[in-house]
Structure formats: C-alpha cells, structure tokens
mmCIF file of C-alpha atoms and ligand atoms in Angstrom:
data_model
loop_
_atom_site.group_PDB
_atom_site.id
_atom_site.type_symbol
_atom_site.label_atom_id
_atom_site.label_comp_id
_atom_site.label_asym_id
_atom_site.label_seq_id
_atom_site.Cartn_x
_atom_site.Cartn_y
_atom_site.Cartn_z
ATOM 1 C CA MET S 109 0.000 0.000 0.000
ATOM 2 C CA SER S 110 1.382 3.379 -0.951
ATOM 3 C CA LEU S 111 2.029 5.912 1.724
ATOM 4 C CA LEU S 112 -0.717 8.107 0.270
ATOM 5 C CA LYS S 113 -3.259 5.262 0.257
ATOM 6 C CA ARG S 114 -2.255 4.269 3.736
ATOM 7 C CA SER S 115 -2.748 7.762 5.083
ATOM 8 C CA LEU S 116 -6.082 8.003 3.273
ATOM 9 C CA VAL S 117 -7.272 4.799 4.940
ATOM 10 C CA LEU S 118 -6.072 6.133 8.258
ATOM 11 C CA ALA S 119 -7.881 9.428 7.685
ATOM 12 C CA VAL S 120 -11.124 7.625 6.845
ATOM 13 C CA LEU S 121 -10.779 5.429 9.929
ATOM 14 C CA MET S 122 -10.190 8.445 12.130
ATOM 15 C CA LEU S 123 -13.141 10.270 10.620
ATOM 16 C CA ALA S 124 -15.407 7.265 10.752
ATOM 17 C CA PRO S 125 -17.162 8.007 14.058
ATOM 18 C CA THR S 126 -18.307 11.429 12.897
ATOM 19 C CA THR S 127 -18.715 11.036 9.137
ATOM 20 C CA LEU S 128 -20.506 7.681 9.017
ATOM 21 C CA ALA S 129 -24.118 7.845 10.189
ATOM 22 C CA GLN S 130 -24.277 6.308 13.673
ATOM 23 C CA PRO S 131 -27.283 4.015 14.013
ATOM 24 C CA SER S 132 -29.098 5.900 16.787
ATOM 25 C CA GLY S 133 -31.053 3.237 18.620
ATOM 26 C CA GLU S 134 -34.681 3.152 19.546
ATOM 27 C CA LEU S 135 -36.433 1.792 22.591
ATOM 28 C CA VAL S 136 -40.128 1.214 23.314
ATOM 29 C CA ILE S 137 -41.070 1.369 27.005
ATOM 30 C CA TYR S 138 -44.415 0.437 28.549
ATOM 31 C CA SER S 139 -44.596 2.088 31.945
ATOM 32 C CA GLY S 140 -47.038 1.637 34.796
ATOM 33 C CA ARG S 141 -45.523 4.539 36.722
ATOM 34 C CA SER S 142 -46.817 8.086 36.897
ATOM 35 C CA GLU S 143 -45.103 10.039 34.080
ATOM 36 C CA PRO S 144 -43.581 12.854 36.189
ATOM 37 C CA LEU S 145 -41.660 10.151 38.086
ATOM 38 C CA ILE S 146 -40.213 8.354 35.073
ATOM 39 C CA VAL S 147 -39.907 10.946 32.260
ATOM 40 C CA PRO S 148 -36.891 12.760 33.819
ATOM 41 C CA VAL S 149 -35.092 9.398 34.096
ATOM 42 C CA ILE S 150 -35.858 8.584 30.446
ATOM 43 C CA ARG S 151 -34.704 12.044 29.297
ATOM 44 C CA LEU S 152 -31.355 11.614 31.056
ATOM 45 C CA PHE S 153 -30.949 8.192 29.405
ATOM 46 C CA GLU S 154 -31.681 9.704 25.968
ATOM 47 C CA GLN S 155 -29.136 12.475 26.576
ATOM 48 C CA GLN S 156 -26.450 10.024 27.676
ATOM 49 C CA THR S 157 -26.954 7.444 24.921
ATOM 50 C CA GLY S 158 -28.632 9.132 21.942
ATOM 51 C CA ILE S 159 -31.235 6.355 22.041
ATOM 52 C CA LYS S 160 -34.737 7.597 21.202
ATOM 53 C CA VAL S 161 -37.376 6.342 23.640
ATOM 54 C CA THR S 162 -41.065 5.883 22.848
ATOM 55 C CA LEU S 163 -43.056 5.821 26.077
ATOM 56 C CA GLN S 164 -46.487 4.321 26.566
ATOM 57 C CA SER S 165 -47.943 4.911 30.037
ATOM 58 C CA GLY S 166 -50.890 3.180 31.710
ATOM 59 C CA THR S 167 -51.661 1.048 34.724
ATOM 60 C CA ALA S 168 -49.105 -1.696 35.306
ATOM 61 C CA THR S 169 -51.794 -4.396 35.234
ATOM 62 C CA ALA S 170 -53.258 -3.229 31.902
ATOM 63 C CA LEU S 171 -49.801 -2.964 30.299
ATOM 64 C CA ALA S 172 -48.792 -6.396 31.625
ATOM 65 C CA ASN S 173 -51.890 -7.834 29.934
ATOM 66 C CA LEU S 174 -51.053 -5.969 26.716
ATOM 67 C CA ILE S 175 -47.545 -7.467 26.778
ATOM 68 C CA LEU S 176 -49.087 -10.943 27.111
ATOM 69 C CA GLN S 177 -51.389 -10.267 24.134
ATOM 70 C CA GLU S 178 -48.486 -9.022 22.020
ATOM 71 C CA GLN S 179 -46.213 -11.867 23.081
ATOM 72 C CA PRO S 180 -45.736 -13.459 19.634
ATOM 73 C CA ASN S 181 -44.661 -10.114 18.134
ATOM 74 C CA PRO S 182 -43.863 -7.718 20.971
ATOM 75 C CA ARG S 183 -43.988 -3.952 20.518
ATOM 76 C CA ALA S 184 -42.567 -3.156 23.968
ATOM 77 C CA ASP S 185 -38.861 -3.673 24.686
ATOM 78 C CA VAL S 186 -38.975 -2.708 28.364
ATOM 79 C CA PHE S 187 -41.734 -2.922 30.949
ATOM 80 C CA ILE S 188 -41.674 -0.661 33.999
ATOM 81 C CA ALA S 189 -43.991 -1.528 36.901
ATOM 82 C CA ASN S 190 -44.783 0.031 40.242
ATOM 83 C CA ASP S 191 -44.766 -3.393 41.907
ATOM 84 C CA ALA S 192 -42.519 -6.447 41.849
ATOM 85 C CA GLY S 193 -45.487 -8.836 41.867
ATOM 86 C CA THR S 194 -46.588 -7.691 38.400
ATOM 87 C CA LEU S 195 -43.047 -8.168 37.051
ATOM 88 C CA GLU S 196 -42.751 -11.638 38.567
ATOM 89 C CA PHE S 197 -46.207 -12.494 37.190
ATOM 90 C CA LEU S 198 -44.946 -11.753 33.651
ATOM 91 C CA LYS S 199 -41.816 -13.807 34.298
ATOM 92 C CA LEU S 200 -43.996 -16.816 35.205
ATOM 93 C CA LYS S 201 -45.911 -16.312 31.932
ATOM 94 C CA ASP S 202 -42.544 -16.597 30.132
ATOM 95 C CA ALA S 203 -42.911 -13.046 28.786
ATOM 96 C CA LEU S 204 -39.566 -11.669 30.011
ATOM 97 C CA GLN S 205 -35.976 -11.882 28.804
ATOM 98 C CA PRO S 206 -33.435 -12.352 31.661
ATOM 99 C CA TYR S 207 -30.488 -9.962 31.852
ATOM 100 C CA LEU S 208 -27.891 -9.980 34.633
ATOM 101 C CA SER S 209 -24.976 -7.603 34.188
ATOM 102 C CA GLU S 210 -22.256 -6.601 36.617
ATOM 103 C CA GLN S 211 -24.138 -3.355 37.366
ATOM 104 C CA ILE S 212 -27.435 -5.137 37.977
ATOM 105 C CA ARG S 213 -25.773 -7.595 40.373
ATOM 106 C CA LYS S 214 -24.943 -4.612 42.593
ATOM 107 C CA ILE S 215 -28.662 -4.296 43.472
ATOM 108 C CA PRO S 216 -29.312 -6.549 46.514
ATOM 109 C CA GLU S 217 -30.787 -9.912 45.553
ATOM 110 C CA HIS S 218 -33.814 -9.334 47.785
ATOM 111 C CA PHE S 219 -34.970 -6.707 45.268
ATOM 112 C CA ARG S 220 -34.555 -8.537 41.968
ATOM 113 C CA ALA S 221 -35.386 -11.826 40.281
ATOM 114 C CA ARG S 222 -32.665 -14.387 40.957
ATOM 115 C CA ASP S 223 -32.431 -15.285 37.243
ATOM 116 C CA GLY S 224 -32.305 -11.640 36.092
ATOM 117 C CA SER S 225 -35.844 -11.589 34.676
ATOM 118 C CA TRP S 226 -36.561 -8.259 36.374
ATOM 119 C CA LEU S 227 -34.815 -5.639 38.425
ATOM 120 C CA GLY S 228 -36.098 -3.586 41.358
ATOM 121 C CA VAL S 229 -35.104 0.054 40.866
ATOM 122 C CA SER S 230 -36.682 1.896 43.796
ATOM 123 C CA GLY S 231 -38.132 0.768 47.127
ATOM 124 C CA ARG S 232 -41.325 1.757 48.921
ATOM 125 C CA SER S 233 -42.566 0.701 52.346
ATOM 126 C CA ARG S 234 -46.204 0.247 53.426
ATOM 127 C CA VAL S 235 -46.765 2.704 56.224
ATOM 128 C CA ILE S 236 -49.608 4.335 58.128
ATOM 129 C CA MET S 237 -49.798 8.113 57.757
ATOM 130 C CA TYR S 238 -51.786 10.203 60.212
ATOM 131 C CA ASN S 239 -53.098 13.697 60.712
ATOM 132 C CA THR S 240 -51.140 15.351 63.524
ATOM 133 C CA LYS S 241 -54.042 17.688 64.412
ATOM 134 C CA LEU S 242 -56.391 14.747 64.984
ATOM 135 C CA LEU S 243 -54.075 12.328 66.804
ATOM 136 C CA LYS S 244 -51.551 12.694 69.613
ATOM 137 C CA PRO S 245 -48.350 10.613 69.538
ATOM 138 C CA GLU S 246 -49.497 8.424 72.462
ATOM 139 C CA GLU S 247 -52.722 7.521 70.603
ATOM 140 C CA LEU S 248 -50.995 6.157 67.507
ATOM 141 C CA PRO S 249 -51.258 2.497 66.482
ATOM 142 C CA LYS S 250 -47.982 0.571 66.316
ATOM 143 C CA SER S 251 -49.220 -2.290 64.169
ATOM 144 C CA VAL S 252 -51.461 -2.720 61.136
ATOM 145 C CA PHE S 253 -53.260 -5.401 63.157
ATOM 146 C CA GLU S 254 -54.476 -2.780 65.662
ATOM 147 C CA LEU S 255 -56.528 -1.140 62.934
ATOM 148 C CA THR S 256 -59.402 -3.592 63.443
ATOM 149 C CA ALA S 257 -59.994 -2.216 66.990
ATOM 150 C CA PRO S 258 -63.176 -0.176 67.747
ATOM 151 C CA THR S 259 -60.978 2.944 68.383
ATOM 152 C CA TRP S 260 -60.395 3.179 64.636
ATOM 153 C CA LYS S 261 -63.962 2.575 63.456
ATOM 154 C CA ASP S 262 -64.605 4.714 60.321
ATOM 155 C CA LYS S 263 -61.246 6.469 60.761
ATOM 156 C CA ILE S 264 -59.074 4.769 58.136
ATOM 157 C CA ALA S 265 -58.678 5.384 54.420
ATOM 158 C CA MET S 266 -56.795 3.147 51.997
ATOM 159 C CA ALA S 267 -56.452 2.770 48.224
ATOM 160 C CA THR S 268 -58.682 0.405 46.276
ATOM 161 C CA THR S 269 -57.715 -3.263 46.449
ATOM 162 C CA ARG S 270 -57.192 -3.133 42.653
ATOM 163 C CA ASN S 271 -54.041 -1.074 43.324
ATOM 164 C CA GLU S 272 -50.835 -3.081 42.738
ATOM 165 C CA SER S 273 -49.202 -1.859 45.974
ATOM 166 C CA VAL S 274 -52.227 -2.955 48.005
ATOM 167 C CA ILE S 275 -52.371 -6.328 46.242
ATOM 168 C CA ALA S 276 -48.649 -6.945 46.910
ATOM 169 C CA TRP S 277 -49.086 -6.022 50.591
ATOM 170 C CA VAL S 278 -51.970 -8.514 50.924
ATOM 171 C CA THR S 279 -49.851 -11.202 49.256
ATOM 172 C CA ALA S 280 -47.044 -10.510 51.725
ATOM 173 C CA LEU S 281 -49.513 -10.818 54.625
ATOM 174 C CA ARG S 282 -50.738 -14.155 53.223
ATOM 175 C CA LEU S 283 -47.173 -15.452 52.940
ATOM 176 C CA VAL S 284 -46.270 -14.483 56.514
ATOM 177 C CA LYS S 285 -49.573 -14.955 58.393
ATOM 178 C CA GLY S 286 -51.428 -17.467 56.192
ATOM 179 C CA ASP S 287 -54.578 -17.236 54.050
ATOM 180 C CA GLU S 288 -57.126 -17.723 56.791
ATOM 181 C CA PHE S 289 -55.607 -15.093 59.081
ATOM 182 C CA THR S 290 -55.296 -12.588 56.221
ATOM 183 C CA LYS S 291 -58.860 -13.042 55.030
ATOM 184 C CA ASP S 292 -60.153 -12.678 58.574
ATOM 185 C CA TYR S 293 -58.038 -9.538 59.072
ATOM 186 C CA LEU S 294 -59.333 -7.907 55.884
ATOM 187 C CA LEU S 295 -62.945 -8.784 56.756
ATOM 188 C CA LYS S 296 -62.438 -7.151 60.159
ATOM 189 C CA LEU S 297 -60.976 -4.037 58.503
ATOM 190 C CA LYS S 298 -64.035 -3.905 56.275
ATOM 191 C CA ALA S 299 -66.353 -4.318 59.269
ATOM 192 C CA ASN S 300 -64.440 -1.484 60.959
ATOM 193 C CA GLY S 301 -65.512 0.862 58.168
ATOM 194 C CA VAL S 302 -62.217 1.212 56.293
ATOM 195 C CA VAL S 303 -62.902 3.395 53.252
ATOM 196 C CA THR S 304 -61.200 2.516 49.933
ATOM 197 C CA LEU S 305 -60.460 5.490 47.661
ATOM 198 C CA ASN S 306 -59.450 5.543 43.993
ATOM 199 C CA GLY S 307 -55.713 5.847 44.594
ATOM 200 C CA HIS S 308 -53.033 6.722 47.118
ATOM 201 C CA THR S 309 -53.028 10.391 46.133
ATOM 202 C CA ASP S 310 -56.683 10.592 47.237
ATOM 203 C CA VAL S 311 -55.759 8.880 50.505
ATOM 204 C CA ARG S 312 -52.888 11.226 51.336
ATOM 205 C CA LYS S 313 -54.978 14.297 50.510
ATOM 206 C CA ALA S 314 -57.939 13.069 52.575
ATOM 207 C CA VAL S 315 -55.646 12.502 55.580
ATOM 208 C CA GLY S 316 -53.960 15.870 54.938
ATOM 209 C CA ARG S 317 -57.356 17.640 54.981
ATOM 210 C CA GLY S 318 -58.313 15.828 58.181
ATOM 211 C CA GLU S 319 -61.158 13.781 56.663
ATOM 212 C CA PHE S 320 -59.506 10.640 58.052
ATOM 213 C CA PRO S 321 -57.067 10.454 60.983
ATOM 214 C CA LEU S 322 -55.258 7.461 59.416
ATOM 215 C CA GLY S 323 -54.324 6.323 55.918
ATOM 216 C CA LEU S 324 -52.599 3.188 54.627
ATOM 217 C CA VAL S 325 -50.100 4.287 51.967
ATOM 218 C CA ASN S 326 -46.608 3.829 50.553
ATOM 219 C CA HIS S 327 -44.145 5.948 52.544
ATOM 220 C CA TYR S 328 -43.537 8.518 49.780
ATOM 221 C CA TYR S 329 -47.193 9.632 49.850
ATOM 222 C CA TYR S 330 -46.601 10.811 53.404
ATOM 223 C CA HIS S 331 -43.560 12.796 52.199
ATOM 224 C CA LEU S 332 -45.521 14.275 49.274
ATOM 225 C CA GLU S 333 -48.357 15.389 51.574
ATOM 226 C CA LEU S 334 -45.880 16.840 54.068
ATOM 227 C CA ARG S 335 -44.205 18.772 51.230
ATOM 228 C CA ASP S 336 -47.642 20.171 50.333
ATOM 229 C CA GLY S 337 -47.718 21.694 53.825
ATOM 230 C CA SER S 338 -50.272 19.394 55.482
ATOM 231 C CA PRO S 339 -50.126 18.398 59.182
ATOM 232 C CA VAL S 340 -49.167 14.754 58.703
ATOM 233 C CA GLY S 341 -46.918 12.225 60.398
ATOM 234 C CA VAL S 342 -45.825 8.669 59.606
ATOM 235 C CA ILE S 343 -45.873 5.359 61.456
ATOM 236 C CA TYR S 344 -43.580 2.507 60.390
ATOM 237 C CA PRO S 345 -45.732 -0.341 61.688
ATOM 238 C CA ASP S 346 -44.838 -3.689 63.250
ATOM 239 C CA GLN S 347 -41.269 -2.835 64.240
ATOM 240 C CA GLY S 348 -41.239 -4.529 67.690
ATOM 241 C CA PRO S 349 -39.075 -7.574 68.470
ATOM 242 C CA THR S 350 -41.938 -10.067 67.922
ATOM 243 C CA ASP S 351 -43.631 -8.074 65.114
ATOM 244 C CA ILE S 352 -43.625 -9.081 61.440
ATOM 245 C CA GLY S 353 -41.897 -5.918 60.153
ATOM 246 C CA VAL S 354 -42.930 -3.444 57.490
ATOM 247 C CA PHE S 355 -43.525 -4.587 53.905
ATOM 248 C CA VAL S 356 -41.111 -3.107 51.383
ATOM 249 C CA ASN S 357 -41.950 -3.499 47.704
ATOM 250 C CA ALA S 358 -39.994 -2.305 44.681
ATOM 251 C CA ALA S 359 -40.916 -0.522 41.503
ATOM 252 C CA GLY S 360 -38.869 -2.159 38.794
ATOM 253 C CA ALA S 361 -38.184 -2.928 35.177
ATOM 254 C CA ALA S 362 -37.746 -5.880 32.860
ATOM 255 C CA ILE S 363 -36.869 -6.674 29.260
ATOM 256 C CA VAL S 364 -39.699 -8.150 27.221
ATOM 257 C CA LYS S 365 -39.006 -11.538 25.630
ATOM 258 C CA ASN S 366 -38.143 -11.233 21.913
ATOM 259 C CA ALA S 367 -37.671 -7.466 22.321
ATOM 260 C CA LYS S 368 -36.776 -5.883 18.964
ATOM 261 C CA HIS S 369 -34.258 -3.503 20.553
ATOM 262 C CA LEU S 370 -32.511 -5.882 22.926
ATOM 263 C CA ARG S 371 -29.172 -4.067 23.193
ATOM 264 C CA GLU S 372 -30.865 -0.735 23.882
ATOM 265 C CA ALA S 373 -33.114 -2.405 26.453
ATOM 266 C CA GLN S 374 -30.058 -3.841 28.226
ATOM 267 C CA ARG S 375 -28.408 -0.421 28.266
ATOM 268 C CA PHE S 376 -31.573 1.033 29.776
ATOM 269 C CA LEU S 377 -31.643 -1.536 32.591
ATOM 270 C CA ASP S 378 -27.958 -0.898 33.341
ATOM 271 C CA PHE S 379 -28.765 2.800 33.396
ATOM 272 C CA LEU S 380 -31.625 2.285 35.883
ATOM 273 C CA ALA S 381 -29.164 0.543 38.214
ATOM 274 C CA SER S 382 -26.566 3.321 37.819
ATOM 275 C CA PRO S 383 -25.831 5.855 40.597
ATOM 276 C CA GLU S 384 -27.230 8.770 38.510
ATOM 277 C CA ALA S 385 -30.605 7.138 37.868
ATOM 278 C CA GLN S 386 -30.796 5.847 41.449
ATOM 279 C CA LYS S 387 -30.185 9.366 42.733
ATOM 280 C CA LEU S 388 -32.967 10.701 40.493
ATOM 281 C CA PHE S 389 -35.467 8.138 41.839
ATOM 282 C CA ALA S 390 -34.569 9.141 45.399
ATOM 283 C CA GLU S 391 -34.954 12.856 44.675
ATOM 284 C CA LEU S 392 -38.062 12.755 42.473
ATOM 285 C CA ASN S 393 -40.287 10.724 44.773
ATOM 286 C CA PHE S 394 -38.653 10.133 48.185
ATOM 287 C CA GLU S 395 -38.223 6.431 47.318
ATOM 288 C CA TYR S 396 -35.412 4.227 48.576
ATOM 289 C CA PRO S 397 -32.561 3.909 46.097
ATOM 290 C CA LEU S 398 -31.708 0.207 45.888
ATOM 291 C CA LEU S 399 -28.084 0.613 44.774
ATOM 292 C CA PRO S 400 -25.978 0.544 47.954
ATOM 293 C CA GLY S 401 -24.271 3.860 48.711
ATOM 294 C CA VAL S 402 -26.867 6.144 47.100
ATOM 295 C CA PRO S 403 -28.426 8.293 49.867
ATOM 296 C CA VAL S 404 -32.157 8.707 50.520
ATOM 297 C CA ALA S 405 -33.694 12.169 50.094
ATOM 298 C CA PRO S 406 -33.478 14.434 53.191
ATOM 299 C CA GLY S 407 -36.064 13.443 55.801
ATOM 300 C CA VAL S 408 -36.589 9.907 54.504
ATOM 301 C CA ARG S 409 -35.922 7.141 57.013
ATOM 302 C CA PRO S 410 -33.207 4.901 55.542
ATOM 303 C CA LEU S 411 -34.189 1.367 54.621
ATOM 304 C CA GLU S 412 -31.397 -0.108 56.793
ATOM 305 C CA THR S 413 -33.114 1.235 59.930
ATOM 306 C CA LEU S 414 -36.339 -0.715 59.273
ATOM 307 C CA LYS S 415 -37.361 -4.213 60.246
ATOM 308 C CA LEU S 416 -38.654 -5.723 57.005
ATOM 309 C CA MET S 417 -41.276 -8.413 56.474
ATOM 310 C CA PRO S 418 -39.451 -11.634 55.573
ATOM 311 C CA VAL S 419 -40.860 -11.859 52.048
ATOM 312 C CA ARG S 420 -38.702 -12.097 48.942
ATOM 313 C CA LEU S 421 -40.220 -10.010 46.181
ATOM 314 C CA ASP S 422 -39.860 -12.817 43.652
ATOM 315 C CA GLU S 423 -42.327 -14.853 45.752
ATOM 316 C CA LEU S 424 -45.155 -12.416 45.001
ATOM 317 C CA GLY S 425 -45.909 -13.223 41.353
ATOM 318 C CA LYS S 426 -46.999 -16.837 41.725
ATOM 319 C CA GLU S 427 -49.409 -15.767 44.474
ATOM 320 C CA LEU S 428 -51.073 -12.971 42.487
ATOM 321 C CA GLU S 429 -54.112 -14.882 41.270
ATOM 322 C CA LYS S 430 -54.796 -16.381 44.724
ATOM 323 C CA THR S 431 -54.601 -12.917 46.278
ATOM 324 C CA LEU S 432 -57.030 -11.488 43.705
ATOM 325 C CA LYS S 433 -59.465 -14.313 44.492
ATOM 326 C CA LEU S 434 -59.198 -13.654 48.233
ATOM 327 C CA LEU S 435 -59.731 -9.912 47.714
ATOM 328 C CA ASP S 436 -62.795 -10.712 45.607
ATOM 329 C CA GLU S 437 -64.222 -12.811 48.433
ATOM 330 C CA VAL S 438 -63.556 -10.068 50.993
ATOM 331 C CA GLY S 439 -65.085 -7.333 48.804
ATOM 332 C CA LEU S 440 -63.305 -4.357 50.363
ATOM 333 C CA GLY S 441 -63.665 -2.340 47.163
HETATM 334 FE FE1 FE2 U 128 -47.488 5.156 43.880
#
C-alpha cells in the first residue's frame, strides 16, 4: 500500500465516528408509573446514549396484559412496573428476557429476580400516615393489626384493592400470616368501616385535609403530603421484636421476551441501576434507592433502619391470582 493510500485509509478510519451515520437506537417502554416520576429518568438516558425512547404509560396491570397479548410479536422492549409482583407475574408467563450484568448484580438480591428476569429500581414501604391535628403521639397504632380495633372505626382510608401496591401487601400478609388469618383480618378491617379510595393520592390528601385520621399508603405519599404543607406524620408499623416488620416493595423494570431492541433495552436496565438514575429516583419521589451507597432524600428514614417483612419479592408473582381471588371474596372495594 502506498504511503498516500495508507494515510487516506487512516484518515477515513479516524473520521469514521463522525462522518458515518451512527445508528441511533430506539427503545419502546411500557410504563405503569406516573409520568412525572419516570420521564426525567428517560430524558437523562436519551441524553447520555442518543437512544430515542417511545413511552407508553398506563396502569401496570393493563400494560402487563397488553404485553401478554403481544407476546408473539412484541412492541414493547422494556416494561416498567410500580410493583414487583406484576413483574414476577410476567416472568412466570414466560414473557420476560433475563439480563444480569455486573451493574445489575450490585442491586441486593432481595430486590430482583434471581435469574435476572426483572430488576427492582426503587423501594417503597407500606406505612400508616396520620393527621397530627387529629391524633396525639401516644394515641398512635404501632401495628397494622391494631386497625381492626373499635378505636379506629370509620377512621381509616386506603387505596382500592385493585391497586398493585395494596395487592402486593396482601400477598405478603398471606405469605407471613397465612390465608385464613389474612382473610379474617381484611374482613375485620371492612367491618371497621375502612374506606377505599381511587388511589393513594386521594388517601394522602384526605388525611392531609383531616377527613380521616389514618391512611394506609406507601411511605412517599406521606412525604408528598408533608411537602404540600399538610399536618401529617408517619408510622412505620410492626417494628417490635416479635412483630412481622414493614412490607417493602420495589418498583422495577424488565426486558420483554423477543424485544426488537434488545441491546438498547439492556443499556436502559444498566442505566436504571446506575448511581445517577438511582439518585434521580430518590430525589423525584422520596423512594429508597436500591443501589448501595446512594443516599435517601433528606427526611426519609433509611431502609437499613427498618425491620422488614421476611418476604422475597420474587415470591409475590406466583401468588397474584390467589390474592385477587381472596380480595374478591372479601369485597373491600
Ligand atoms: Fe405510587
């Protein structure tokens, strides 16, 4: 090769990254999370990678069913859910594509599927929030099982039992206390006049306005209501030495089986487990980052200080249908 030719080849090689069109990837995400909580994370991913994301939002349950319908020819590459049970449910339907990278292995095993089918990205605990103008500290319940007492008749709000966080909590109760106990407990809550509202935002606002002294919510709803200036406090229930602990669920993500943009989907999951994305989740919604070393938002009680219910999140999915049947029988609304 002549010197001229050689230097030409070299020049072309050096220019290649800028002169040749880079295939800018695409990624289709179905997300069961509220858009303000996920869009900033997606935008940062697009900025960092040049990958163009198409986002379809809805309820996690509806999108999980859509993924099952589209299974032979999937449109979604990634599924984001507000609950690990929904992710595990799809895994059991063989609708997910496992992925376990070095970055993903840094997330504690408690919060992801052992085989890499899904990844927990942010944690949320089931707490009781209360109105500080209606209740004094010494009056507060310490356990969710106290809520069936006459003291709390008609004083508790919770989200509908169609909500994924509520369903997962009931599954966890079944796994720890058994079916019979759980059904009896929920029937007693119903008899005690527990009111089910459309969603957790309604619950936190109702408690904030003083319509109910107590509300069963995920911990970040307490923080959101407090930020809105309402007189609210939080109880982390069942923390005593013989108590069952508080239930901690994870919002998470998974790659859809036969995803058309597999490499982009894998990059997105690695990104969700990265310190930058974990920090965003903590700041946007007061959730627990699941990557060790990333701090919680100011005012949030760190996960390590809580006694957790002994339930692995990958146990939830296979129990989903049984829980739905039990909730149907109880008829809490
Ligand atoms: Fe939520």
